[in-house]
Coordinates of C-alpha atoms in Angstrom, one line a residue:
M119 CA 54.5 -5.1 -27.4
T120 CA 56.3 -7.9 -25.6
D121 CA 54.8 -10.4 -23.2
T122 CA 56.9 -10.6 -20.1
R123 CA 54.8 -13.2 -18.2
G124 CA 56.2 -16.2 -19.9
P125 CA 54.5 -19.3 -21.4
E126 CA 53.3 -20.7 -18.1
A127 CA 51.4 -17.5 -17.3
R128 CA 49.5 -17.7 -20.6
S129 CA 48.5 -21.3 -20.0
E130 CA 47.3 -20.6 -16.5
Y131 CA 45.2 -17.5 -17.2
G132 CA 44.2 -18.1 -20.8
A133 CA 45.3 -16.5 -24.1
L134 CA 46.2 -12.9 -24.5
P135 CA 43.7 -10.7 -26.3
G136 CA 45.6 -11.0 -29.6
E137 CA 45.9 -14.8 -29.3
R138 CA 42.2 -15.5 -28.5
E139 CA 41.1 -15.6 -32.1
A140 CA 44.0 -17.8 -33.2
A141 CA 43.4 -20.2 -30.2
S142 CA 39.7 -20.8 -30.9
G143 CA 40.3 -21.6 -34.5
P144 CA 38.0 -20.8 -37.4
G145 CA 34.3 -21.6 -36.9
Q146 CA 34.7 -22.3 -33.1
P147 CA 32.6 -20.3 -30.6
Y148 CA 34.4 -17.9 -28.4
H149 CA 34.7 -19.0 -24.7
P150 CA 35.8 -16.2 -22.4
P151 CA 38.5 -17.0 -19.8
Q152 CA 37.3 -18.1 -16.4
A153 CA 38.1 -16.1 -13.3
Y154 CA 39.0 -19.2 -11.4
P155 CA 40.2 -21.9 -13.8
T156 CA 39.3 -25.5 -13.1
S157 CA 42.2 -27.9 -12.5
Q158 CA 42.2 -31.6 -13.1
N159 CA 41.6 -32.7 -9.5
G160 CA 38.1 -31.0 -9.3
T161 CA 39.0 -27.9 -7.4
Q162 CA 38.0 -24.5 -8.5
G163 CA 39.1 -21.3 -6.9
G164 CA 40.6 -23.2 -3.9
Q165 CA 37.3 -24.9 -3.0
Q166 CA 36.6 -28.6 -3.3
R167 CA 33.6 -29.6 -5.3
G168 CA 31.8 -32.9 -5.7
G169 CA 31.9 -33.4 -9.5
G170 CA 28.9 -31.1 -10.1
P171 CA 28.9 -27.3 -10.8
A172 CA 30.7 -25.1 -8.3
V173 CA 28.7 -24.1 -5.3
R174 CA 29.6 -21.1 -3.3
R175 CA 29.9 -21.9 0.3
P176 CA 29.6 -19.3 3.1
R177 CA 32.7 -18.2 4.9
T178 CA 33.3 -19.4 8.4
G179 CA 31.3 -17.2 10.8
A180 CA 29.2 -15.7 8.1
R181 CA 25.5 -15.2 8.7
T182 CA 23.3 -17.8 7.1
T183 CA 19.9 -16.3 8.3
P184 CA 18.1 -14.2 5.7
R185 CA 18.2 -10.5 6.2
T186 CA 15.0 -8.5 6.5
R187 CA 14.6 -6.3 3.5
K188 CA 13.5 -2.7 4.0
A189 CA 12.4 -0.1 1.5
R190 CA 11.9 3.6 2.1
L191 CA 9.0 4.8 0.0
R192 CA 7.3 8.2 -0.4
V193 CA 3.6 8.8 -1.0
A194 CA 4.0 11.6 -3.6
K195 CA 0.4 11.8 -4.8
A196 CA -3.1 10.6 -3.7
D197 CA -5.5 10.1 -6.6
P198 CA -8.6 12.1 -5.6
W199 CA -10.9 9.7 -7.6
S200 CA -9.7 6.6 -5.8
V201 CA -9.9 8.4 -2.4
M202 CA -13.5 9.5 -3.2
K203 CA -14.5 5.9 -4.1
V204 CA -12.9 4.4 -1.0
S205 CA -14.3 7.0 1.4
F206 CA -17.7 6.6 -0.2
L207 CA -17.8 2.9 0.5
L208 CA -16.4 3.3 4.0
S209 CA -18.9 5.9 4.9
I210 CA -21.7 3.8 3.6
A211 CA -20.5 0.9 5.8
L212 CA -20.3 3.3 8.7
G213 CA -23.8 4.6 8.0
V214 CA -25.2 1.0 7.9
C215 CA -23.5 0.3 11.2
T216 CA -24.9 3.4 12.8
V217 CA -28.5 2.5 11.8
V218 CA -28.1 -1.1 13.0
A219 CA -26.5 0.0 16.3
S220 CA -29.2 2.6 17.0
A221 CA -32.0 0.0 16.3
V222 CA -30.3 -2.5 18.7
L223 CA -29.8 0.2 21.4
W224 CA -33.4 1.2 21.1
M225 CA -34.6 -2.4 21.5
V226 CA -32.4 -3.0 24.5
M227 CA -33.5 0.3 26.2
D228 CA -37.2 -0.6 25.5
A229 CA -36.8 -4.1 26.9
M230 CA -35.2 -2.6 30.1
G231 CA -38.2 -0.2 30.5
V232 CA -36.2 3.0 30.2
F233 CA -38.7 4.7 28.0
S234 CA -41.7 3.9 30.2
S235 CA -40.1 5.0 33.4
V236 CA -38.5 8.2 32.0
G237 CA -41.7 8.9 30.0
G238 CA -43.8 8.6 33.1
T239 CA -41.6 11.0 35.0
I240 CA -41.6 13.5 32.1
S241 CA -45.4 13.3 31.7
E242 CA -45.9 13.9 35.4
A243 CA -43.6 16.9 35.3
T244 CA -45.1 18.5 32.2
G245 CA -48.8 17.5 32.8
S246 CA -51.5 19.6 34.4
N247 CA -55.1 18.8 35.5
E248 CA -56.6 18.9 32.0
S249 CA -53.6 17.4 29.9
N250 CA -51.4 14.4 30.4
G251 CA -48.1 16.1 29.4
F252 CA -45.4 15.1 27.0
D253 CA -45.5 11.5 25.8
L254 CA -41.9 10.3 25.4
Q255 CA -42.8 6.8 24.2
S256 CA -44.7 8.0 21.2
F257 CA -42.1 10.6 20.3
L258 CA -39.2 8.1 20.5
S259 CA -40.8 5.2 18.7
L260 CA -38.6 2.8 16.7
P261 CA -39.7 4.0 13.2
R262 CA -39.1 7.7 14.1
V263 CA -35.7 6.8 15.6
L264 CA -34.7 4.8 12.5
I265 CA -35.8 7.6 10.1
F266 CA -33.8 10.2 12.1
T267 CA -30.7 7.9 12.2
S268 CA -31.0 7.2 8.4
V269 CA -31.0 10.9 7.7
I270 CA -27.9 11.4 9.8
A271 CA -26.2 8.5 8.1
V272 CA -26.9 9.9 4.6
I273 CA -25.6 13.3 5.6
D274 CA -22.5 11.6 7.0
V275 CA -21.9 9.7 3.7
V276 CA -22.0 13.0 1.7
L277 CA -19.9 14.9 4.1
A278 CA -17.3 12.2 4.7
T279 CA -16.9 11.6 0.9
A280 CA -16.5 15.3 0.2
L281 CA -14.1 15.9 3.0
A282 CA -11.9 12.9 2.1
T283 CA -11.8 14.1 -1.6
L284 CA -10.9 17.6 -0.5
G285 CA -8.3 16.2 1.8
A286 CA -6.7 14.3 -1.2
F287 CA -6.5 17.6 -3.1
I288 CA -4.9 19.4 -0.2
Y289 CA -2.5 16.5 0.3
N290 CA -1.4 16.7 -3.3
L291 CA -0.8 20.4 -3.0
S292 CA 1.3 20.1 0.2
A293 CA 3.2 17.0 -1.2
G294 CA 4.2 19.1 -4.1
F295 CA 6.0 21.5 -1.7
V296 CA 7.5 19.2 0.9
G297 CA 7.7 15.9 -1.0
G298 CA 5.0 13.8 0.7
I299 CA 4.9 11.2 3.5
E300 CA 7.9 8.8 3.7
L301 CA 7.1 5.2 4.7
T302 CA 9.6 2.5 5.6
L303 CA 8.3 -0.9 4.6
A304 CA 9.8 -4.1 5.9
E305 CA 9.4 -7.7 4.6
D306 CA 8.2 -10.3 7.1
E307 CA 10.3 -13.4 7.5

């Protein structure tokens, strides 16, 4: 095979593949040819550099602001055990909030006199000559209200945990058929 480029082409672009071993000499490490060879006056690839390594500069009119990265992800499977743990903790927190809110609401209504005025009206309507009627204040006492609210909160914890775990199983079955929910996540700047 004959080289038709001439000797100046070889010096500008490096040695030919057969000449690389002979040019490096015995015992010398191999240095691959550079895409933009460095000339003596400090330019590389047509760009001026200040004595240090070459720095790629943006083109004129190019964007210099960072782009927002986005990723499309798919929720293919929900682990039922982790769903059960999270739903259990969230339903316990909701149950505690329910008990505290009912206690605060009862205290506010008692301080406003709602139970005494409504209780008096109910006892007059249900009473007769020999009995006083229904006593609303003793029926809706704070301990009784808190016990009832606690029972409702415990039932809520059990039902919410079971329904969330069942929902995870159903989601896994449907995601097997249709592929799951697709999400697009974006990185904040």
